[in-house]
Structure formats: structure tokens, C-alpha cells
PDB file of C-alpha atoms and ligand atoms in Angstrom:
ATOM      1  CA  MET M 846      74.149  27.337 108.419  1.00 51.00           C
ATOM      2  CA  VAL M 847      74.764  23.565 109.770  1.00 54.00           C
ATOM      3  CA  GLN M 848      76.150  21.228 107.200  1.00 68.00           C
ATOM      4  CA  ASP M 849      73.969  18.258 106.349  1.00 86.00           C
ATOM      5  CA  LYS M 850      76.597  15.299 107.631  1.00 90.00           C
ATOM      6  CA  ARG M 851      75.732  13.471 104.356  1.00 94.00           C
ATOM      7  CA  GLU M 852      77.192  16.048 102.370  1.00 94.00           C
ATOM      8  CA  GLN M 853      80.741  16.412 104.269  1.00 97.00           C
ATOM      9  CA  PRO M 854      83.644  14.899 102.817  1.00 98.00           C
ATOM     10  CA  ILE M 855      85.407  11.420 103.130  1.00 98.00           C
ATOM     11  CA  GLY M 856      89.135  11.656 104.396  1.00 98.00           C
ATOM     12  CA  ILE M 857      91.351   9.540 103.284  1.00 98.00           C
ATOM     13  CA  PHE M 858      95.152   9.393 103.861  1.00 98.00           C
ATOM     14  CA  ASP M 859      98.256   7.264 102.800  1.00 96.00           C
ATOM     15  CA  SER M 860     102.135   7.693 102.991  1.00 94.00           C
ATOM     16  CA  GLY M 861     102.407   9.189  99.947  1.00 93.00           C
ATOM     17  CA  ILE M 862     100.359   8.975  96.217  1.00 92.00           C
ATOM     18  CA  GLY M 863      99.756   4.914  96.570  1.00 92.00           C
ATOM     19  CA  GLY M 864      96.467   5.598  98.314  1.00 95.00           C
ATOM     20  CA  LEU M 865      94.917   7.239  95.334  1.00 96.00           C
ATOM     21  CA  THR M 866      94.643   3.501  93.685  1.00 95.00           C
ATOM     22  CA  VAL M 867      91.839   3.282  96.426  1.00 97.00           C
ATOM     23  CA  ALA M 868      90.802   6.739  96.358  1.00 97.00           C
ATOM     24  CA  GLN M 869      90.123   6.029  92.630  1.00 96.00           C
ATOM     25  CA  ALA M 870      88.200   2.827  93.316  1.00 96.00           C
ATOM     26  CA  ILE M 871      85.875   5.150  95.785  1.00 98.00           C
ATOM     27  CA  THR M 872      85.489   7.840  93.293  1.00 97.00           C
ATOM     28  CA  HIS M 873      84.048   4.755  90.713  1.00 96.00           C
ATOM     29  CA  VAL M 874      81.523   3.504  93.276  1.00 98.00           C
ATOM     30  CA  LEU M 875      80.781   6.600  95.290  1.00 98.00           C
ATOM     31  CA  PRO M 876      80.723   9.148  92.452  1.00 97.00           C
ATOM     32  CA  GLU M 877      78.745  11.813  94.903  1.00 97.00           C
ATOM     33  CA  GLU M 878      81.106  11.922  97.497  1.00 98.00           C
ATOM     34  CA  GLN M 879      83.779  14.794  97.787  1.00 97.00           C
ATOM     35  CA  LEU M 880      87.353  13.531  98.797  1.00 97.00           C
ATOM     36  CA  ILE M 881      90.029  15.108 100.982  1.00 98.00           C
ATOM     37  CA  TYR M 882      93.229  13.082 100.123  1.00 97.00           C
ATOM     38  CA  PHE M 883      96.309  13.418 102.248  1.00 97.00           C
ATOM     39  CA  GLY M 884      99.686  12.032 101.336  1.00 95.00           C
ATOM     40  CA  ASP M 885     102.514  12.212 103.931  1.00 96.00           C
ATOM     41  CA  THR M 886     105.266  12.557 101.337  1.00 93.00           C
ATOM     42  CA  ALA M 887     107.386  13.951 103.665  1.00 94.00           C
ATOM     43  CA  HIS M 888     107.678  10.708 105.856  1.00 94.00           C
ATOM     44  CA  LEU M 889     107.050   7.859 102.889  1.00 91.00           C
ATOM     45  CA  PRO M 890     107.904   5.321 103.098  1.00 92.00           C
ATOM     46  CA  TYR M 891     106.138   3.974 106.183  1.00 93.00           C
ATOM     47  CA  GLY M 892     106.594   0.432 105.453  1.00 89.00           C
ATOM     48  CA  ASP M 893     109.998   0.650 106.852  1.00 86.00           C
ATOM     49  CA  LYS M 894     108.852   2.921 109.958  1.00 93.00           C
ATOM     50  CA  SER M 895     108.485   2.022 113.389  1.00 94.00           C
ATOM     51  CA  THR M 896     104.531   1.375 114.713  1.00 94.00           C
ATOM     52  CA  ALA M 897     105.326   4.451 117.062  1.00 97.00           C
ATOM     53  CA  ALA M 898     106.347   6.547 114.314  1.00 97.00           C
ATOM     54  CA  ILE M 899     103.656   5.804 112.029  1.00 97.00           C
ATOM     55  CA  GLN M 900     101.240   6.370 114.930  1.00 97.00           C
ATOM     56  CA  ALA M 901     102.476   9.741 115.745  1.00 97.00           C
ATOM     57  CA  TYR M 902     102.261  10.750 112.109  1.00 97.00           C
ATOM     58  CA  ALA M 903      98.511   9.406 111.910  1.00 98.00           C
ATOM     59  CA  VAL M 904      97.163  11.441 114.498  1.00 97.00           C
ATOM     60  CA  LYS M 905      98.281  14.436 113.147  1.00 97.00           C
ATOM     61  CA  ILE M 906      97.076  13.854 110.109  1.00 98.00           C
ATOM     62  CA  CYS M 907      93.549  12.894 111.355  1.00 98.00           C
ATOM     63  CA  ASP M 908      93.416  16.592 113.016  1.00 97.00           C
ATOM     64  CA  LEU M 909      93.734  17.799 109.785  1.00 97.00           C
ATOM     65  CA  LEU M 910      91.041  15.923 108.155  1.00 98.00           C
ATOM     66  CA  ILE M 911      88.527  16.627 111.313  1.00 97.00           C
ATOM     67  CA  ARG M 912      89.271  20.298 111.142  1.00 96.00           C
ATOM     68  CA  GLN M 913      88.211  19.645 107.150  1.00 96.00           C
ATOM     69  CA  ARG M 914      84.931  18.380 108.786  1.00 96.00           C
ATOM     70  CA  CYS M 915      85.253  14.630 106.910  1.00 98.00           C
ATOM     71  CA  LYS M 916      82.673  12.461 107.905  1.00 98.00           C
ATOM     72  CA  LEU M 917      84.554   9.375 107.382  1.00 98.00           C
ATOM     73  CA  ILE M 918      88.408   8.801 107.813  1.00 98.00           C
ATOM     74  CA  LEU M 919      89.693   5.682 105.549  1.00 98.00           C
ATOM     75  CA  ILE M 920      93.380   5.085 106.338  1.00 98.00           C
ATOM     76  CA  ALA M 921      94.269   4.241 102.722  1.00 97.00           C
ATOM     77  CA  CYS M 922      97.812   2.581 103.607  1.00 96.00           C
ATOM     78  CA  ASN M 923      97.872  -1.154 104.922  1.00 93.00           C
ATOM     79  CA  SER M 924     101.222  -0.233 106.896  1.00 93.00           C
ATOM     80  CA  ALA M 925      99.225   2.455 108.499  1.00 96.00           C
ATOM     81  CA  SER M 926      96.256   0.548 108.967  1.00 96.00           C
ATOM     82  CA  ALA M 927      98.341  -2.273 110.580  1.00 93.00           C
ATOM     83  CA  ALA M 928     100.139   0.212 112.909  1.00 95.00           C
ATOM     84  CA  ALA M 929      97.676   2.954 113.640  1.00 97.00           C
ATOM     85  CA  TYR M 930      94.138   2.043 113.302  1.00 97.00           C
ATOM     86  CA  GLU M 931      93.476   1.202 116.752  1.00 97.00           C
ATOM     87  CA  LEU M 932      94.810   4.230 118.303  1.00 98.00           C
ATOM     88  CA  VAL M 933      93.266   6.333 115.341  1.00 98.00           C
ATOM     89  CA  LYS M 934      89.675   5.243 116.081  1.00 98.00           C
ATOM     90  CA  GLU M 935      90.128   6.026 119.744  1.00 98.00           C
ATOM     91  CA  TYR M 936      92.019   9.106 119.240  1.00 98.00           C
ATOM     92  CA  VAL M 937      88.891  10.208 116.351  1.00 98.00           C
ATOM     93  CA  GLY M 938      86.175   8.982 118.739  1.00 97.00           C
ATOM     94  CA  SER M 939      82.810  10.271 117.587  1.00 96.00           C
ATOM     95  CA  LYS M 940      84.185  12.894 115.399  1.00 97.00           C
ATOM     96  CA  ALA M 941      84.535  10.520 112.535  1.00 98.00           C
ATOM     97  CA  HIS M 942      83.871   6.912 111.725  1.00 98.00           C
ATOM     98  CA  VAL M 943      87.272   5.391 110.851  1.00 98.00           C
ATOM     99  CA  LEU M 944      87.715   2.593 108.578  1.00 98.00           C
ATOM    100  CA  ASN M 945      91.050   0.934 107.489  1.00 98.00           C
ATOM    101  CA  VAL M 946      92.008  -1.074 104.678  1.00 97.00           C
ATOM    102  CA  ILE M 947      92.861  -4.319 106.363  1.00 97.00           C
ATOM    103  CA  ASP M 948      89.235  -5.434 108.049  1.00 98.00           C
ATOM    104  CA  PRO M 949      87.490  -5.615 104.595  1.00 98.00           C
ATOM    105  CA  VAL M 950      89.824  -7.741 103.112  1.00 98.00           C
ATOM    106  CA  ILE M 951      89.702  -9.847 106.043  1.00 98.00           C
ATOM    107  CA  ALA M 952      86.087 -10.358 106.185  1.00 97.00           C
ATOM    108  CA  TYR M 953      86.295 -11.108 102.137  1.00 97.00           C
ATOM    109  CA  ILE M 954      88.356 -13.818 102.614  1.00 97.00           C
ATOM    110  CA  GLY M 955      86.622 -15.442 105.711  1.00 98.00           C
ATOM    111  CA  GLU M 956      83.468 -15.257 103.438  1.00 97.00           C
ATOM    112  CA  THR M 957      85.136 -16.825 100.052  1.00 98.00           C
ATOM    113  CA  TYR M 958      87.928 -18.958 101.052  1.00 98.00           C
ATOM    114  CA  PRO M 959      87.293 -20.973 104.644  1.00 98.00           C
ATOM    115  CA  ALA M 960      89.625 -23.740 105.022  1.00 98.00           C
ATOM    116  CA  LYS M 961      91.998 -22.434 102.252  1.00 98.00           C
ATOM    117  CA  THR M 962      95.770 -21.332 102.223  1.00 98.00           C
ATOM    118  CA  ILE M 963      95.841 -17.802 101.307  1.00 98.00           C
ATOM    119  CA  GLY M 964      98.999 -15.540 100.449  1.00 98.00           C
ATOM    120  CA  LEU M 965      99.893 -12.073 101.551  1.00 98.00           C
ATOM    121  CA  ILE M 966     102.333  -9.601 100.078  1.00 98.00           C
ATOM    122  CA  GLY M 967     102.836  -6.152 101.421  1.00 96.00           C
ATOM    123  CA  THR M 968     105.747  -4.281 103.376  1.00 93.00           C
ATOM    124  CA  LYS M 969     107.914  -5.307 105.934  1.00 92.00           C
ATOM    125  CA  GLN M 970     105.887  -3.061 108.142  1.00 89.00           C
ATOM    126  CA  THR M 971     102.497  -4.970 107.227  1.00 92.00           C
ATOM    127  CA  VAL M 972     104.136  -8.279 107.277  1.00 95.00           C
ATOM    128  CA  ASN M 973     106.037  -8.270 110.319  1.00 94.00           C
ATOM    129  CA  SER M 974     103.108  -6.594 112.303  1.00 91.00           C
ATOM    130  CA  ASN M 975     101.235 -10.096 111.894  1.00 95.00           C
ATOM    131  CA  VAL M 976      98.306  -8.191 112.075  1.00 95.00           C
ATOM    132  CA  TYR M 977      96.573  -9.971 109.004  1.00 96.00           C
ATOM    133  CA  ARG M 978      97.727 -13.058 110.758  1.00 96.00           C
ATOM    134  CA  LYS M 979      95.885 -12.470 113.866  1.00 96.00           C
ATOM    135  CA  LYS M 980      92.675 -11.203 112.349  1.00 97.00           C
ATOM    136  CA  VAL M 981      92.771 -14.293 110.152  1.00 97.00           C
ATOM    137  CA  ASP M 982      93.079 -16.323 113.582  1.00 97.00           C
ATOM    138  CA  GLU M 983      90.155 -14.392 114.788  1.00 97.00           C
ATOM    139  CA  LEU M 984      88.126 -15.599 112.003  1.00 97.00           C
ATOM    140  CA  ASP M 985      88.075 -19.071 113.348  1.00 97.00           C
ATOM    141  CA  ARG M 986      87.800 -20.421 109.639  1.00 97.00           C
ATOM    142  CA  ASN M 987      90.880 -22.675 109.478  1.00 98.00           C
ATOM    143  CA  ILE M 988      92.101 -20.278 106.883  1.00 98.00           C
ATOM    144  CA  ASN M 989      96.288 -20.830 106.518  1.00 98.00           C
ATOM    145  CA  LEU M 990      98.050 -17.490 105.642  1.00 98.00           C
ATOM    146  CA  LYS M 991     101.348 -17.378 103.862  1.00 98.00           C
ATOM    147  CA  SER M 992     102.980 -14.084 103.991  1.00 98.00           C
ATOM    148  CA  VAL M 993     106.045 -12.670 102.546  1.00 98.00           C
ATOM    149  CA  ALA M 994     107.407  -8.821 102.746  1.00 97.00           C
ATOM    150  CA  THR M 995     107.975  -7.766  99.158  1.00 97.00           C
ATOM    151  CA  PRO M 996     109.636  -4.190 100.152  1.00 95.00           C
ATOM    152  CA  LEU M 997     111.124  -3.499  96.620  1.00 95.00           C
ATOM    153  CA  LEU M 998     107.529  -3.524  94.670  1.00 96.00           C
ATOM    154  CA  ALA M 999     106.112  -0.195  95.972  1.00 92.00           C
ATOM    155  CA  ALA M1000     109.057   1.863  95.069  1.00 89.00           C
ATOM    156  CA  MET M1001     109.734  -0.197  91.642  1.00 92.00           C
ATOM    157  CA  ILE M1002     106.030   1.003  90.895  1.00 91.00           C
ATOM    158  CA  GLU M1003     106.764   4.592  92.069  1.00 83.00           C
ATOM    159  CA  GLU M1004     109.705   4.795  89.765  1.00 83.00           C
ATOM    160  CA  GLY M1005     107.210   3.946  86.958  1.00 86.00           C
ATOM    161  CA  PHE M1006     108.726   0.182  86.429  1.00 92.00           C
ATOM    162  CA  PHE M1007     105.814  -1.610  85.754  1.00 94.00           C
ATOM    163  CA  ASN M1008     104.311  -3.497  82.973  1.00 95.00           C
ATOM    164  CA  ASP M1009     107.849  -4.168  81.768  1.00 96.00           C
ATOM    165  CA  SER M1010     110.580  -6.788  81.817  1.00 97.00           C
ATOM    166  CA  ILE M1011     112.364  -5.300  85.044  1.00 97.00           C
ATOM    167  CA  SER M1012     109.403  -5.607  87.266  1.00 97.00           C
ATOM    168  CA  GLU M1013     108.314  -9.091  85.804  1.00 98.00           C
ATOM    169  CA  SER M1014     111.734 -10.297  86.892  1.00 98.00           C
ATOM    170  CA  VAL M1015     111.124  -8.601  90.487  1.00 98.00           C
ATOM    171  CA  ILE M1016     107.491  -9.783  90.637  1.00 98.00           C
ATOM    172  CA  GLU M1017     109.156 -13.679  89.790  1.00 98.00           C
ATOM    173  CA  ALA M1018     111.698 -13.588  92.377  1.00 98.00           C
ATOM    174  CA  TYR M1019     109.068 -12.417  94.975  1.00 98.00           C
ATOM    175  CA  LEU M1020     106.509 -14.702  94.155  1.00 98.00           C
ATOM    176  CA  SER M1021     108.650 -17.710  93.848  1.00 98.00           C
ATOM    177  CA  ASP M1022     109.478 -17.887  97.595  1.00 98.00           C
ATOM    178  CA  PRO M1023     108.417 -21.499  98.449  1.00 98.00           C
ATOM    179  CA  GLU M1024     106.418 -19.873 101.375  1.00 98.00           C
ATOM    180  CA  LEU M1025     103.895 -18.846  99.091  1.00 98.00           C
ATOM    181  CA  GLU M1026     103.247 -22.484  97.497  1.00 97.00           C
ATOM    182  CA  GLY M1027     100.061 -23.928  97.214  1.00 97.00           C
ATOM    183  CA  ILE M1028      98.006 -20.883  97.749  1.00 98.00           C
ATOM    184  CA  GLU M1029      94.832 -20.368  96.162  1.00 98.00           C
ATOM    185  CA  ALA M1030      94.310 -16.639  96.459  1.00 98.00           C
ATOM    186  CA  LEU M1031      96.824 -13.565  97.063  1.00 98.00           C
ATOM    187  CA  ILE M1032      95.916 -10.791  98.881  1.00 97.00           C
ATOM    188  CA  LEU M1033      97.553  -7.524  97.284  1.00 97.00           C
ATOM    189  CA  GLY M1034      98.470  -5.723 100.614  1.00 96.00           C
ATOM    190  CA  CYS M1035      99.663  -2.569  99.738  1.00 95.00           C
ATOM    191  CA  THR M1036      98.350   0.311  98.055  1.00 93.00           C
ATOM    192  CA  HIS M1037     100.606   0.377  95.057  1.00 94.00           C
ATOM    193  CA  TYR M1038     100.085  -3.197  93.849  1.00 95.00           C
ATOM    194  CA  PRO M1039      97.064  -2.811  91.826  1.00 93.00           C
ATOM    195  CA  LEU M1040      99.383  -1.456  89.116  1.00 93.00           C
ATOM    196  CA  ILE M1041     101.115  -4.929  89.112  1.00 97.00           C
ATOM    197  CA  ARG M1042      97.932  -7.013  89.274  1.00 96.00           C
ATOM    198  CA  LYS M1043      97.743  -8.041  85.867  1.00 96.00           C
ATOM    199  CA  GLN M1044     101.294  -9.191  85.763  1.00 97.00           C
ATOM    200  CA  ILE M1045     100.864 -11.047  89.103  1.00 98.00           C
ATOM    201  CA  GLU M1046      97.938 -13.013  87.502  1.00 97.00           C
ATOM    202  CA  LYS M1047     100.207 -13.630  84.677  1.00 97.00           C
ATOM    203  CA  PHE M1048     102.603 -15.220  86.831  1.00 98.00           C
ATOM    204  CA  TYR M1049     100.020 -17.489  88.165  1.00 98.00           C
ATOM    205  CA  ALA M1050      98.564 -18.299  84.830  1.00 96.00           C
ATOM    206  CA  ARG M1051      95.401 -17.100  86.547  1.00 88.00           C
ATOM    207  CA  LYS M1052      95.396 -20.355  88.471  1.00 96.00           C
ATOM    208  CA  VAL M1053      95.502 -18.220  91.947  1.00 98.00           C
ATOM    209  CA  ASP M1054      92.986 -15.343  92.634  1.00 98.00           C
ATOM    210  CA  VAL M1055      94.581 -11.978  92.717  1.00 98.00           C
ATOM    211  CA  LEU M1056      92.666 -10.031  95.426  1.00 97.00           C
ATOM    212  CA  ASP M1057      92.799  -6.284  94.347  1.00 93.00           C
ATOM    213  CA  ALA M1058      92.197  -4.734  97.921  1.00 92.00           C
ATOM    214  CA  SER M1059      91.316  -1.503  96.758  1.00 94.00           C
ATOM    215  CA  GLN M1060      88.168  -2.556  94.955  1.00 94.00           C
ATOM    216  CA  ILE M1061      87.047  -4.438  98.267  1.00 96.00           C
ATOM    217  CA  VAL M1062      87.557  -1.561 100.512  1.00 97.00           C
ATOM    218  CA  ALA M1063      86.015   0.981  98.070  1.00 98.00           C
ATOM    219  CA  ALA M1064      82.605  -1.388  98.310  1.00 98.00           C
ATOM    220  CA  HIS M1065      82.888  -1.515 102.137  1.00 98.00           C
ATOM    221  CA  VAL M1066      83.157   2.346 102.272  1.00 98.00           C
ATOM    222  CA  LYS M1067      80.180   2.446 100.407  1.00 98.00           C
ATOM    223  CA  GLN M1068      78.128  -0.247 102.102  1.00 98.00           C
ATOM    224  CA  THR M1069      79.348   1.662 105.324  1.00 98.00           C
ATOM    225  CA  LEU M1070      77.936   5.142 104.270  1.00 98.00           C
ATOM    226  CA  GLU M1071      74.629   3.545 103.305  1.00 97.00           C
ATOM    227  CA  LYS M1072      74.279   1.729 106.760  1.00 97.00           C
ATOM    228  CA  LEU M1073      75.016   4.765 108.453  1.00 96.00           C
ATOM    229  CA  HIS M1074      72.838   6.859 106.506  1.00 97.00           C
ATOM    230  CA  MET M1075      75.918   9.301 105.754  1.00 96.00           C
ATOM    231  CA  ALA M1076      75.849   8.676 102.031  1.00 97.00           C
ATOM    232  CA  SER M1077      75.843  11.997  99.761  1.00 97.00           C
ATOM    233  CA  ALA M1078      73.140  12.736  97.053  1.00 94.00           C
ATOM    234  CA  HIS M1079      75.214  14.988  95.029  1.00 93.00           C
ATOM    235  CA  LEU M1080      79.023  16.289  94.986  1.00 93.00           C
ATOM    236  CA  VAL M1081      79.229  19.362  96.636  1.00 92.00           C
ATOM    237  CA  GLY M1082      82.576  20.250  95.842  1.00 92.00           C
ATOM    238  CA  ASP M1083      86.081  19.323  93.985  1.00 94.00           C
ATOM    239  CA  HIS M1084      88.107  16.544  95.494  1.00 96.00           C
ATOM    240  CA  LYS M1085      91.139  17.960  97.311  1.00 96.00           C
ATOM    241  CA  PHE M1086      94.572  16.222  97.486  1.00 96.00           C
ATOM    242  CA  TYR M1087      97.152  17.529  99.821  1.00 96.00           C
ATOM    243  CA  VAL M1088     100.936  16.387 100.656  1.00 95.00           C
ATOM    244  CA  SER M1089     103.002  17.097 103.217  1.00 96.00           C
ATOM    245  CA  ASP M1090     105.927  17.770 100.928  1.00 94.00           C
ATOM    246  CA  PHE M1091     105.610  18.600  97.287  1.00 94.00           C
ATOM    247  CA  THR M1092     108.040  18.000  94.436  1.00 90.00           C
ATOM    248  CA  ARG M1093     106.755  17.718  90.621  1.00 90.00           C
ATOM    249  CA  SER M1094     107.415  14.345  90.261  1.00 86.00           C
ATOM    250  CA  PHE M1095     104.828  13.402  93.051  1.00 87.00           C
ATOM    251  CA  GLU M1096     102.360  15.560  91.134  1.00 91.00           C
ATOM    252  CA  GLU M1097     103.370  13.786  87.858  1.00 89.00           C
ATOM    253  CA  SER M1098     103.100  10.341  89.429  1.00 87.00           C
ATOM    254  CA  THR M1099      99.283  11.010  90.308  1.00 91.00           C
ATOM    255  CA  ARG M1100      98.556   9.844  86.902  1.00 89.00           C
ATOM    256  CA  ILE M1101      99.753   6.625  87.726  1.00 88.00           C
ATOM    257  CA  PHE M1102      97.653   5.751  90.976  1.00 92.00           C
ATOM    258  CA  PHE M1103      94.343   7.976  90.038  1.00 93.00           C
ATOM    259  CA  LYS M1104      94.635   7.144  86.349  1.00 90.00           C
ATOM    260  CA  ARG M1105      94.613  11.088  85.650  1.00 89.00           C
ATOM    261  CA  LYS M1106      97.012  14.111  86.795  1.00 90.00           C
ATOM    262  CA  VAL M1107      95.804  15.659  89.992  1.00 93.00           C
ATOM    263  CA  HIS M1108      96.936  19.123  91.622  1.00 94.00           C
ATOM    264  CA  LEU M1109      98.818  18.275  94.713  1.00 96.00           C
ATOM    265  CA  GLU M1110      98.295  21.272  97.506  1.00 96.00           C
ATOM    266  CA  HIS M1111     101.490  21.574  99.738  1.00 96.00           C
ATOM    267  CA  TYR M1112     100.073  21.227 103.340  1.00 94.00           C
ATOM    268  CA  PRO M1113     103.181  21.256 105.621  1.00 89.00           C
ATOM    269  CA  LEU M1114     101.739  19.691 108.840  1.00 82.00           C
ATOM    270  CA  TRP M1115     105.187  19.374 110.039  1.00 72.00           C
ATOM    271  CA  GLU M1116     106.616  22.924 110.217  1.00 66.00           C
TER     272      GLU M1116
HETATM  273  N1  LIG V1616     100.952   2.497 101.477  1.00 85.01           N
HETATM  274  C1  LIG V1616     102.046   1.927 101.708  1.00 85.01           C
HETATM  275  C2  LIG V1616     100.997   0.507 102.072  1.00 85.01           C
HETATM  276  O1  LIG V1616      99.955   0.308 101.584  1.00 85.01           O
HETATM  277  C3  LIG V1616     102.999   1.559 101.065  1.00 85.01           C
HETATM  278  C4  LIG V1616     104.452   2.453 100.566  1.00 85.01           C
HETATM  279  C5  LIG V1616     104.787   2.747 102.090  1.00 85.01           C
HETATM  280  O2  LIG V1616     105.805   1.780 102.460  1.00 85.01           O
HETATM  281  O3  LIG V1616     104.788   3.759 102.385  1.00 85.01           O
HETATM  282  O4  LIG V1616     101.736   0.067 102.764  1.00 85.01           O
END
């Protein structure tokens, strides 16, 4: 029996479990969609990896998501979106629709902040790739982008340090960087950062808009499925969560990112 395309799952991948913040936001706006999540925990963090390495991982993960008949693949990792989106899009071709977590945010700031100064924080891979800067410049909306790599933040959150004094000091140290002076909005350019959004808002005393990319991306996925007439009308199966390296601590941490603990299945893509 040929499955109705609309009932095929959405594939989501990330370097680890941080992308669950995006998956969570998607379940809110698209409750009828089945999700297949892949966290490449064997290779995390992507933020310090080379572009070539991330591209090789991404292609292999897409093979799995295509085998799982995903109608849409979302690269739910800023570092992988920066390093591998163009390649993945070409590789996947017509087998699935490919989205990344950067373009929806760029479109949003283009509409909301023309001629303003905007900040970006993310991993070294994301910031040093200059992808955000190039895309902002292509908008041609006179937006001045100031970016700072904040590599400690993802590891800090994964270790459970958020909403406490340790994370407050680290956040303050990074955001006090003179590069970020005078910004009107700050892009949280990493899947982990929605967890420290409130602390960042507090740091700026709500004078700077703090942009939670997971919500912007989830809204974009919804729009895209509707535009392509590919949105599911009813949930056809349970979500599935795979990781390339399983540890109990990853499974425990899913609670932080997905707001509930999920069962992680070990899927060793690299054996
Ligand atoms: N998921 C990654 C991102 O959004 C952060 C963690 C990593 O470095 O792998 O950039």
C-alpha cells in the first residue's frame, strides 16, 4: 500500500539532544506530525568540528532519515545548518524537502529589524562560518550584525547549569563583550540556548529582544508543510528518538530539552 505523503514523518537531526528544543516547539504547532529525531551523540559537539567532518556526518544521517521515509528533513542544529545545508539539500534532492534553522531566523529579522543592529551568539562553527553575516547582507536591509562565539554555553547547559549563579556569571561574561554593545535584538543561534533565554532577558533588563529560534523555526516548518500540502491531518505513530551513541545521561538529559524524558534508541550509524 502506498503511504499518503502527508502521513510520512518529519526527520529532525542535531549533533546531540539540544535539537530536542526545536522538536518540542514543532510538537506544539504541529501536534499531528510524527517525528523521527536523530542525535549524533557519537560526534558531539559539532560546534568545534570542521565543515568537512560535519558534512560527512550529515549525509549519513540523511540516508537514515530517507530510509525512514521522512517527507521533510530539518537540520535542527545551527552548526550543521551553517556547515552542511547546501550539500544536504543537493544530496537529498527530491526525496525530501530540506530545511535549516538559520534561514527562517534571517527572514524574520529581515522583516522585523530593517536598519537595526542585531547580535548573534552561537558555537565557534556557527559564528566563524559567517553564514549569518552573509545571509543578512544578502537581505540588503541595512542590518548590522554583531556576533560573538560563546562555546562554553552549550556544554554548561548540558551539564545542567542553567537558572543558577554559575550560568549567570558565564552569561554575563559573554554578553558583556563590547562587540554586542548597542544591539536591539539578540539571535540565540544554538539549539541549547532557549533554556537560558530568561536569564539572557534578565541580563538585558528586557531592553533587547531575545529571539528564540526554535519557535521561529517551528512556525516556518508549519508554513512550509501547509504550502506544500504535506501537513498530516492525524498522528499516525509514536515519535522515534535515535542516538548514535547511547548513555543513560543523554537519556536523562532529554527531560531538559524536550520537557519530558524520552526513550532513546541506539542507532550506531558508524560501526
Ligand atoms: N546543536 C549545536 C548547535 O545548535 C550545539 C551543540 C554542538 O556544538 O554540537 O550549534
